[in-house]
PDB file of C-alpha atoms in Angstrom:
ATOM      1  CA  MET E   1     -26.974  17.095 -35.569  1.00 93.00           C
ATOM      2  CA  PRO E   2     -24.195  19.046 -35.858  1.00 94.00           C
ATOM      3  CA  THR E   3     -23.184  19.427 -39.483  1.00 96.00           C
ATOM      4  CA  ILE E   4     -20.063  19.137 -41.134  1.00 96.00           C
ATOM      5  CA  GLN E   5     -19.855  22.620 -41.757  1.00 97.00           C
ATOM      6  CA  GLN E   6     -20.383  22.825 -38.236  1.00 96.00           C
ATOM      7  CA  LEU E   7     -17.697  19.925 -37.520  1.00 96.00           C
ATOM      8  CA  ILE E   8     -15.103  22.047 -38.919  1.00 96.00           C
ATOM      9  CA  ARG E   9     -15.236  25.077 -37.619  1.00 96.00           C
ATOM     10  CA  ALA E  10     -15.798  23.719 -33.872  1.00 95.00           C
ATOM     11  CA  SER E  11     -14.451  19.937 -33.352  1.00 95.00           C
ATOM     12  CA  ARG E  12     -16.601  17.648 -30.832  1.00 95.00           C
ATOM     13  CA  GLN E  13     -15.589  18.329 -27.051  1.00 95.00           C
ATOM     14  CA  LYS E  14     -14.323  15.164 -24.816  1.00 95.00           C
ATOM     15  CA  LEU E  15     -16.309  14.801 -22.200  1.00 95.00           C
ATOM     16  CA  THR E  16     -14.318  15.403 -20.051  1.00 94.00           C
ATOM     17  CA  ASP E  17     -14.376  13.174 -15.485  1.00 93.00           C
ATOM     18  CA  LYS E  18     -15.224  13.924 -12.918  1.00 94.00           C
ATOM     19  CA  SER E  19     -14.188  13.292  -9.708  1.00 94.00           C
ATOM     20  CA  LYS E  20     -15.804  10.910  -7.216  1.00 95.00           C
ATOM     21  CA  ALA E  21     -14.527  12.576  -3.840  1.00 95.00           C
ATOM     22  CA  PRO E  22     -13.564  15.915  -5.406  1.00 95.00           C
ATOM     23  CA  ALA E  23     -12.641  17.011  -2.414  1.00 94.00           C
ATOM     24  CA  LEU E  24      -9.528  14.527  -2.115  1.00 93.00           C
ATOM     25  CA  LYS E  25      -7.954  16.999  -4.775  1.00 94.00           C
ATOM     26  CA  ALA E  26      -6.509  14.288  -6.577  1.00 92.00           C
ATOM     27  CA  CYS E  27      -5.782  12.629  -3.784  1.00 95.00           C
ATOM     28  CA  PRO E  28      -5.111   8.979  -2.168  1.00 95.00           C
ATOM     29  CA  GLN E  29      -6.009  10.183   1.650  1.00 96.00           C
ATOM     30  CA  ARG E  30      -6.221  13.507   3.340  1.00 96.00           C
ATOM     31  CA  ARG E  31      -6.033  14.054   7.274  1.00 97.00           C
ATOM     32  CA  GLY E  32      -9.797  16.035   8.830  1.00 96.00           C
ATOM     33  CA  ILE E  33     -10.478  17.604  12.258  1.00 97.00           C
ATOM     34  CA  CYS E  34     -13.711  15.914  13.073  1.00 96.00           C
ATOM     35  CA  LEU E  35     -16.399  18.358  13.896  1.00 96.00           C
ATOM     36  CA  ARG E  36     -19.265  16.536  14.735  1.00 96.00           C
ATOM     37  CA  VAL E  37     -19.641  12.263  15.608  1.00 96.00           C
ATOM     38  CA  TYR E  38     -23.593  11.881  15.271  1.00 96.00           C
ATOM     39  CA  THR E  39     -25.751   8.417  14.099  1.00 96.00           C
ATOM     40  CA  VAL E  40     -27.887   8.532  10.784  1.00 96.00           C
ATOM     41  CA  THR E  41     -30.423   6.388   9.519  1.00 97.00           C
ATOM     42  CA  PRO E  42     -30.058   4.470   5.845  1.00 96.00           C
ATOM     43  CA  LYS E  43     -32.250   4.895   2.550  1.00 95.00           C
ATOM     44  CA  LYS E  44     -35.392   2.021   2.276  1.00 94.00           C
ATOM     45  CA  PRO E  45     -35.672  -0.758   2.436  1.00 95.00           C
ATOM     46  CA  ASN E  46     -32.628  -0.862   5.192  1.00 95.00           C
ATOM     47  CA  SER E  47     -32.826  -0.193   9.127  1.00 96.00           C
ATOM     48  CA  ALA E  48     -29.419   0.783  11.196  1.00 95.00           C
ATOM     49  CA  LEU E  49     -27.684   3.902  12.842  1.00 96.00           C
ATOM     50  CA  ARG E  50     -24.571   4.180  10.814  1.00 96.00           C
ATOM     51  CA  LYS E  51     -22.021   5.860  12.641  1.00 96.00           C
ATOM     52  CA  VAL E  52     -20.561   8.887  10.790  1.00 96.00           C
ATOM     53  CA  ALA E  53     -18.754  12.246  11.000  1.00 96.00           C
ATOM     54  CA  ARG E  54     -18.516  15.045   9.928  1.00 97.00           C
ATOM     55  CA  VAL E  55     -14.597  16.203   9.446  1.00 96.00           C
ATOM     56  CA  ARG E  56     -12.847  19.160   7.837  1.00 97.00           C
ATOM     57  CA  LEU E  57     -10.403  18.443   5.337  1.00 96.00           C
ATOM     58  CA  THR E  58      -6.580  20.758   4.834  1.00 96.00           C
ATOM     59  CA  THR E  59      -8.025  21.321   1.552  1.00 93.00           C
ATOM     60  CA  THR E  60     -10.836  22.986   3.977  1.00 95.00           C
ATOM     61  CA  TYR E  61     -13.963  21.066   2.504  1.00 95.00           C
ATOM     62  CA  GLU E  62     -16.203  20.044   5.114  1.00 97.00           C
ATOM     63  CA  VAL E  63     -17.121  16.975   4.428  1.00 96.00           C
ATOM     64  CA  THR E  64     -19.168  13.586   6.054  1.00 97.00           C
ATOM     65  CA  ALA E  65     -17.397  10.662   6.193  1.00 96.00           C
ATOM     66  CA  TYR E  66     -18.208   7.021   7.412  1.00 96.00           C
ATOM     67  CA  ILE E  67     -16.614   4.844   9.931  1.00 96.00           C
ATOM     68  CA  PRO E  68     -16.013   1.830   9.220  1.00 95.00           C
ATOM     69  CA  GLY E  69     -16.385  -1.001  11.760  1.00 94.00           C
ATOM     70  CA  VAL E  70     -18.032  -2.400  14.600  1.00 94.00           C
ATOM     71  CA  GLY E  71     -17.472   0.421  17.768  1.00 92.00           C
ATOM     72  CA  HIS E  72     -15.370   3.340  16.943  1.00 92.00           C
ATOM     73  CA  ASN E  73     -13.013   5.765  20.062  1.00 94.00           C
ATOM     74  CA  LEU E  74     -13.691   9.349  17.506  1.00 94.00           C
ATOM     75  CA  GLN E  75     -14.853  12.397  19.423  1.00 94.00           C
ATOM     76  CA  GLU E  76     -15.163  16.216  18.254  1.00 96.00           C
ATOM     77  CA  HIS E  77     -11.311  17.395  17.909  1.00 96.00           C
ATOM     78  CA  ALA E  78     -10.466  13.998  16.610  1.00 95.00           C
ATOM     79  CA  VAL E  79      -7.863  14.209  13.832  1.00 97.00           C
ATOM     80  CA  VAL E  80      -8.889  11.652  11.104  1.00 96.00           C
ATOM     81  CA  LEU E  81      -7.340  10.067   8.415  1.00 97.00           C
ATOM     82  CA  VAL E  82     -10.432  10.569   4.666  1.00 96.00           C
ATOM     83  CA  ARG E  83     -10.883   7.705   1.597  1.00 96.00           C
ATOM     84  CA  GLY E  84     -12.764   8.346  -0.545  1.00 95.00           C
ATOM     85  CA  GLY E  85     -15.310   5.297  -1.088  1.00 95.00           C
ATOM     86  CA  ARG E  86     -19.393   5.856  -1.003  1.00 95.00           C
ATOM     87  CA  VAL E  87     -21.772   4.668   0.973  1.00 94.00           C
ATOM     88  CA  LYS E  88     -24.850   2.872  -0.794  1.00 95.00           C
ATOM     89  CA  ASP E  89     -27.429   3.330   1.400  1.00 94.00           C
ATOM     90  CA  LEU E  90     -26.699   7.148   2.680  1.00 95.00           C
ATOM     91  CA  PRO E  91     -26.988   9.699   0.096  1.00 96.00           C
ATOM     92  CA  GLY E  92     -24.389  12.145   0.496  1.00 95.00           C
ATOM     93  CA  VAL E  93     -21.759  10.057   2.907  1.00 96.00           C
ATOM     94  CA  ARG E  94     -18.708  10.278  -0.623  1.00 96.00           C
ATOM     95  CA  TYR E  95     -15.566   9.123   2.038  1.00 97.00           C
ATOM     96  CA  HIS E  96     -14.769   6.681   4.358  1.00 97.00           C
ATOM     97  CA  ILE E  97     -12.611   7.600   7.885  1.00 96.00           C
ATOM     98  CA  VAL E  98      -9.569   4.626   7.458  1.00 96.00           C
ATOM     99  CA  ARG E  99      -9.490   2.717  11.112  1.00 95.00           C
ATOM    100  CA  GLY E 100      -5.938   2.236  13.252  1.00 93.00           C
ATOM    101  CA  THR E 101      -4.944   6.124  11.559  1.00 93.00           C
ATOM    102  CA  LEU E 102      -4.061   9.500  13.404  1.00 93.00           C
ATOM    103  CA  ASP E 103      -6.941   9.193  16.442  1.00 93.00           C
ATOM    104  CA  THR E 104      -8.278   6.603  14.599  1.00 93.00           C
ATOM    105  CA  ALA E 105      -8.619   3.525  16.844  1.00 94.00           C
ATOM    106  CA  GLY E 106      -8.268  -0.146  15.067  1.00 93.00           C
ATOM    107  CA  VAL E 107     -11.167  -2.726  15.573  1.00 92.00           C
ATOM    108  CA  LYS E 108     -11.465  -4.848  18.164  1.00 93.00           C
ATOM    109  CA  ASN E 109     -11.490  -8.445  18.459  1.00 92.00           C
ATOM    110  CA  ARG E 110     -11.758  -8.068  14.652  1.00 92.00           C
ATOM    111  CA  VAL E 111     -10.026 -12.133  13.093  1.00 94.00           C
ATOM    112  CA  GLN E 112     -10.920 -11.784   9.087  1.00 93.00           C
ATOM    113  CA  SER E 113     -10.512  -8.665   6.629  1.00 93.00           C
ATOM    114  CA  ARG E 114      -7.407  -6.407  10.124  1.00 93.00           C
ATOM    115  CA  SER E 115      -6.265  -5.011   7.206  1.00 94.00           C
ATOM    116  CA  LYS E 116      -8.897  -2.333   6.377  1.00 94.00           C
ATOM    117  CA  TYR E 117      -9.948  -1.948  10.169  1.00 94.00           C
ATOM    118  CA  GLY E 118      -6.675  -2.045  11.405  1.00 92.00           C
ATOM    119  CA  ALA E 119      -6.495  -4.268  13.581  1.00 92.00           C
ATOM    120  CA  LYS E 120      -3.399  -6.670  15.027  1.00 91.00           C
ATOM    121  CA  ILE E 121      -3.365  -9.987  15.821  1.00 89.00           C
ATOM    122  CA  ALA E 122      -4.932 -11.605  17.764  1.00 82.00           C
ATOM    123  CA  SER E 123      -2.746 -13.017  20.533  1.00 77.00           C
ATOM    124  CA  LYS E 124      -3.018 -17.266  20.607  1.00 71.00           C
ATOM    125  CA  THR E 125      -5.194 -17.173  23.360  1.00 64.00           C
ATOM    126  CA  ALA E 126      -8.035 -14.689  22.092  1.00 61.00           C
ATOM    127  CA  SER E 127      -7.912 -16.656  18.483  1.00 58.00           C
ATOM    128  CA  LYS E 128      -8.156 -19.923  20.013  1.00 62.00           C
ATOM    129  CA  THR E 129     -11.384 -19.057  22.374  1.00 61.00           C
ATOM    130  CA  ALA E 130     -12.594 -17.139  19.244  1.00 64.00           C
ATOM    131  CA  SER E 131     -12.094 -20.167  17.532  1.00 63.00           C
ATOM    132  CA  LYS E 132     -14.677 -22.546  19.980  1.00 66.00           C
ATOM    133  CA  GLY E 133     -16.924 -19.910  20.015  1.00 64.00           C
ATOM    134  CA  LYS E 134     -17.949 -21.190  15.835  1.00 60.00           C
TER     135      LYS E 134
END
């Protein structure tokens, strides 16, 4: 606990906010190039093969980004758009790849939450068959 004299000499310092996505340099998204596309296993108690990519951003940072949705078309040297947002069960993965932009295709046959996965609206015949399956 500081004395009054110490506080007069040097006032208390305000805590500065630390960015959760420093590689984006305060931008909403950044473009990057895939260096490696691979799968990783999540932390306990979860079990899966999560799809991730090592991406070199235009800010010269190299980050690990999660590829959301079922299936993807990404390969090495693909140009992708990266946004912030961590994956809770993958340590060190603090970014997401935006589906449906640049070289990343949208998720096929997606009916709900389409805007988050870059999926176009399904044709009437496809939506009828999807509703019959319920």
